[in-house]
Coordinates of N, CA and C in Angstrom, one line a residue:
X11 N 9.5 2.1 24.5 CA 9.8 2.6 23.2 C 11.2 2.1 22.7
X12 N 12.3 2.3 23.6 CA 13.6 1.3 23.1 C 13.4 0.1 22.6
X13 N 12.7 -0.6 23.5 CA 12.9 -2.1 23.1 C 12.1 -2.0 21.7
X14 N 10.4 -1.6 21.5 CA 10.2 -2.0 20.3 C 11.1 -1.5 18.9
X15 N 12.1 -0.4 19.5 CA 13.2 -0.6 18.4 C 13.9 -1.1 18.2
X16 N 14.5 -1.3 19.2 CA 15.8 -2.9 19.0 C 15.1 -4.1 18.7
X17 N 13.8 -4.4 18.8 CA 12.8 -5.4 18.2 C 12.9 -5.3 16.8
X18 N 13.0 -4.1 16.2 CA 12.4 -3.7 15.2 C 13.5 -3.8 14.1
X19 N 14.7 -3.2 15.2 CA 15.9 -3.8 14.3 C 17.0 -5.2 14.0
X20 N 16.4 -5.7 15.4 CA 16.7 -6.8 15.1 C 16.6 -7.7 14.0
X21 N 14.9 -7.5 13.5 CA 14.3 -8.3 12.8 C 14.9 -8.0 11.0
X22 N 15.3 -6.5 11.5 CA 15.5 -5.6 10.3 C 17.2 -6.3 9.8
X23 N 18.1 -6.6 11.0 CA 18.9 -7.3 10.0 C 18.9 -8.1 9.0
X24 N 18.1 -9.1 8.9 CA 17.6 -10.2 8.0 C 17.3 -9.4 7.3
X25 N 16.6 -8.1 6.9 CA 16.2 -7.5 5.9 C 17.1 -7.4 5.2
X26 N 18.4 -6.5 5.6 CA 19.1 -5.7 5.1 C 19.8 -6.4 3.7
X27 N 20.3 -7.5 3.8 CA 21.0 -8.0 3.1 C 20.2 -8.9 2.5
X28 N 20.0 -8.5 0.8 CA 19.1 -9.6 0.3 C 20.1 -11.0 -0.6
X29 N 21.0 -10.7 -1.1 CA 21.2 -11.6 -1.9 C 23.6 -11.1 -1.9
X30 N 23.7 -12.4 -2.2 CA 25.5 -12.1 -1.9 C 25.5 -12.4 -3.9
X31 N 26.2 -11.3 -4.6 CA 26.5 -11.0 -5.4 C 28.1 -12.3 -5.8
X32 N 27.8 -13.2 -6.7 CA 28.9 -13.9 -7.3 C 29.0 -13.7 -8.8
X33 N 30.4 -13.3 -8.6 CA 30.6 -13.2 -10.1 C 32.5 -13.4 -9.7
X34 N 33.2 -13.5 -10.7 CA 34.6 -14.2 -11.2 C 35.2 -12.7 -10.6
X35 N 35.1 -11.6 -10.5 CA 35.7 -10.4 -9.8 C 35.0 -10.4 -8.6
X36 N 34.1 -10.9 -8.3 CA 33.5 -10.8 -6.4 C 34.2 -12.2 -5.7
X37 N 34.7 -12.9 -6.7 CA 35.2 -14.2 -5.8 C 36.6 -14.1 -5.6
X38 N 37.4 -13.1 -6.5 CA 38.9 -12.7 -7.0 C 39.0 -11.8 -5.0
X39 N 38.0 -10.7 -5.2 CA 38.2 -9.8 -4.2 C 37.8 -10.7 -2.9
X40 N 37.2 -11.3 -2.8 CA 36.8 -12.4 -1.3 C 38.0 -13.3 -1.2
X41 N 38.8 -13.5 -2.0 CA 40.2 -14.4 -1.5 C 41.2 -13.8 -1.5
X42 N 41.4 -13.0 -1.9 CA 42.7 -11.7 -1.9 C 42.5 -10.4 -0.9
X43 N 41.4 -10.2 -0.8 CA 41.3 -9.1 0.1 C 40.4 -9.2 1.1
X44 N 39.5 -10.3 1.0 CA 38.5 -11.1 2.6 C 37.4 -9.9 2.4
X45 N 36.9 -9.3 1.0 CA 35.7 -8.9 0.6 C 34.4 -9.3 0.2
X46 N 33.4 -9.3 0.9 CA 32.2 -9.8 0.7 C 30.8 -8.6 -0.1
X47 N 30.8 -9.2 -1.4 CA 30.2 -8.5 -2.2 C 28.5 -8.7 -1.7
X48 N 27.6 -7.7 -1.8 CA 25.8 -8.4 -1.2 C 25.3 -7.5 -2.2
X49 N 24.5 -7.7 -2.3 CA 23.6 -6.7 -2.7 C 22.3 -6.1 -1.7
X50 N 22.3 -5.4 -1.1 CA 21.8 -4.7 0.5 C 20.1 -3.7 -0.3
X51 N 19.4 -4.0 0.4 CA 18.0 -2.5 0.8 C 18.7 -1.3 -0.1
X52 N 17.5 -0.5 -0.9 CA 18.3 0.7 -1.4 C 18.1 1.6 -0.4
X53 N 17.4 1.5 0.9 CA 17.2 2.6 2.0 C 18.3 2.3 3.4
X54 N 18.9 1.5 3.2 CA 20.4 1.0 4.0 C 21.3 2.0 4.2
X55 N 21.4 2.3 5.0 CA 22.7 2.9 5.4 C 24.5 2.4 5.6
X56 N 25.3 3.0 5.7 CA 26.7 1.8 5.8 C 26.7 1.3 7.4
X57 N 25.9 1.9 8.4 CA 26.3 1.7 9.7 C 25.1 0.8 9.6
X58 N 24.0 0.6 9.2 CA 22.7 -0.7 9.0 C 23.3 -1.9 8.5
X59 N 24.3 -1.9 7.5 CA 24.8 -2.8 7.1 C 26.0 -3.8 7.5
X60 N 26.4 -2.5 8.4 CA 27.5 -3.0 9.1 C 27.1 -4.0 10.6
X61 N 26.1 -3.3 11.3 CA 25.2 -4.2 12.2 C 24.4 -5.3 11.4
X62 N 24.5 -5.0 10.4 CA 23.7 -6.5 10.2 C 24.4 -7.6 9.3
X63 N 25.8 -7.4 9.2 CA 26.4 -8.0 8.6 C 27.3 -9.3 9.9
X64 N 27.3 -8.0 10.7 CA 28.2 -8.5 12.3 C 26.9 -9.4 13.1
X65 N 25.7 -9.0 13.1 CA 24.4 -9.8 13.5 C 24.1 -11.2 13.2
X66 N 24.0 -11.4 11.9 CA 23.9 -12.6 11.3 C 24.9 -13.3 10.8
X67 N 26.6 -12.8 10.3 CA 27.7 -13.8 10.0 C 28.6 -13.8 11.2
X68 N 28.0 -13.4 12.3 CA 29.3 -13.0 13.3 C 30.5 -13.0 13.3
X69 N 30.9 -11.9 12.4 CA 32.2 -11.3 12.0 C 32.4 -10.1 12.4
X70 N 34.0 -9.4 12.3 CA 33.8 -7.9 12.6 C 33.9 -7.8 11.4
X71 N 33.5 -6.7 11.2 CA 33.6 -5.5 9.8 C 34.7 -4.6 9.8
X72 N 35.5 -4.2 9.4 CA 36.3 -3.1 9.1 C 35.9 -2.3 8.3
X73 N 35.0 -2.5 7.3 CA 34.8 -1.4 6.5 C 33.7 -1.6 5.6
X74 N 32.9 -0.2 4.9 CA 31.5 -0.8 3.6 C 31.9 0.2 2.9
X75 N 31.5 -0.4 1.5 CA 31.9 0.5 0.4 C 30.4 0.2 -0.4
X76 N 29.8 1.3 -0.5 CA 28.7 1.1 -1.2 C 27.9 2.0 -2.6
X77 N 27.5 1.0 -2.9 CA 27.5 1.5 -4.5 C 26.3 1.4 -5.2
X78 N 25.5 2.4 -5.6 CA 24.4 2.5 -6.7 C 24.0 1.7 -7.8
X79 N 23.7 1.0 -8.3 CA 23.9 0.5 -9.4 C 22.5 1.0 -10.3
X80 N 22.6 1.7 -11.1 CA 21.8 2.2 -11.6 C 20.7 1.0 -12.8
X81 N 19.4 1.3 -13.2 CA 18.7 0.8 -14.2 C 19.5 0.8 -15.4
X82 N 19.1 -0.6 -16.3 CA 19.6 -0.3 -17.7 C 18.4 -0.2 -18.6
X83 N 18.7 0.8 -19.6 CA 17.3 0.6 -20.6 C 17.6 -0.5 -21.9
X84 N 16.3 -1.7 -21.6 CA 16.6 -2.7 -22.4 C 15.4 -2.7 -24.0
X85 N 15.3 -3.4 -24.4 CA 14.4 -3.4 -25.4 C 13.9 -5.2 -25.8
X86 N 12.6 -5.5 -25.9 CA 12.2 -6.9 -26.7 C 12.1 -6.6 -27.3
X87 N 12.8 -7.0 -28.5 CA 12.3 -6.3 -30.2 C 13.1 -5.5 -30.2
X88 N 12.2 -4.8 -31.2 CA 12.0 -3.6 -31.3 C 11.0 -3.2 -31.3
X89 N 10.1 -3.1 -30.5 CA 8.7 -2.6 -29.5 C 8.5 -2.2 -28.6
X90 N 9.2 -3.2 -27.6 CA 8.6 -3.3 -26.4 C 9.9 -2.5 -25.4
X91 N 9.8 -1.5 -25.4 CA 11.0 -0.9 -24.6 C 10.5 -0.9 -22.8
X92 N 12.0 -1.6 -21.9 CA 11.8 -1.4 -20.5 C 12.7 -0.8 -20.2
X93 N 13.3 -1.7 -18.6 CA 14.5 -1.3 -18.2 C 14.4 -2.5 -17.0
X94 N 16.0 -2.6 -16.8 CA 16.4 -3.6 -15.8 C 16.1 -2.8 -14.1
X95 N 16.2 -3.6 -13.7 CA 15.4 -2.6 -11.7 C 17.3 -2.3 -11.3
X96 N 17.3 -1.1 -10.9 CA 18.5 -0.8 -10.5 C 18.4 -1.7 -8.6
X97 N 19.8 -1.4 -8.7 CA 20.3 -2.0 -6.8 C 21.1 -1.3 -6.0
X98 N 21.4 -1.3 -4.9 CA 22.3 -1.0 -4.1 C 23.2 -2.0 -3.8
X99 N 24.2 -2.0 -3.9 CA 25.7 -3.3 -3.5 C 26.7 -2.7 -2.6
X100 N 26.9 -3.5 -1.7 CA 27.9 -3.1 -0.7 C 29.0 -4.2 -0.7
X101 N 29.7 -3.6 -0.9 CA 31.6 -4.5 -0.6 C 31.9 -4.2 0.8
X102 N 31.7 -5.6 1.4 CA 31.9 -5.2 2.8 C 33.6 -5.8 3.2
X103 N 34.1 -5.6 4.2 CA 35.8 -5.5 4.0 C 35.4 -6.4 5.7
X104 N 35.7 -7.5 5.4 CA 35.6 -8.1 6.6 C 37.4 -7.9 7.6
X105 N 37.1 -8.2 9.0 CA 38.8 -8.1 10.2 C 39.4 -9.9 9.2
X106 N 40.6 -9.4 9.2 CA 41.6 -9.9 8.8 C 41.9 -11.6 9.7
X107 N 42.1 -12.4 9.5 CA 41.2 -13.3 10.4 C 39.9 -14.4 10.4
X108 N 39.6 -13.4 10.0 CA 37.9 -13.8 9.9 C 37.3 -14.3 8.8
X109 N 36.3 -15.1 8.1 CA 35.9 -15.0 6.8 C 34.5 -16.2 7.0
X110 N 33.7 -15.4 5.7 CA 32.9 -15.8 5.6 C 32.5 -16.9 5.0
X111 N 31.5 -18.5 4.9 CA 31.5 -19.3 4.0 C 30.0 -19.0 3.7
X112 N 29.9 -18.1 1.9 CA 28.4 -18.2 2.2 C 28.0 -19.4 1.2
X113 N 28.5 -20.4 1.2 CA 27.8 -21.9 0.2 C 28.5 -22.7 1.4
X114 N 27.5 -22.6 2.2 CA 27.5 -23.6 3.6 C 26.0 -24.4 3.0
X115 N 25.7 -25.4 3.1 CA 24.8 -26.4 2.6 C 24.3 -26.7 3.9

């Protein structure tokens, strides 16, 4: 029963983290403070993220800060009313030392 969970989570790291958020204030905080912005699973936890951040960039972590990001209500026209898909984002606080290259080619 252990192993098919450590199986299970193993595989689950690659889940966790779908996509690293860039924008001109996520690149500001990644060179001044060694913050790595993602956008994570909305069923993630900070201790899932933290194992899966140390799993696949082999880094330590010091710390997650995570944040909701809620839907926006948009409109085509004026007809067609939607909304943008909300996310979960985590600012992860990588050990001092350490850093991540994520535009490795």
């Amino acid at each position: 029963m252990a192993n098919e969970k450590q199986v299970r989570r193993a595989t689950k790291h690659f889940d966790v983290i779908i996509r690293p958020i860039i924008t001109e204030k996520t690149m500001a905080l990644m060179q001044a403070q060694n913050k790595v912005t993602v956008e994570v699973l909305k069923t993630a936890t900070k201790e899932e993220i933290k194992d899966a951040f140390e799993a696949v960039f082999e880094v330590k972590v010091d710390n997650v800060n995570v944040i909701n990001v809620r839907r926006d209500v948009t409109r085509r026209g004026t007809r067609y009313p939607g909304h943008t898909r909300g996310y979960k984002k985590a600012i992860v606080t990588v050990a001092e030392g350490e850093a991540i290259d994520l535009f490795k080619e």
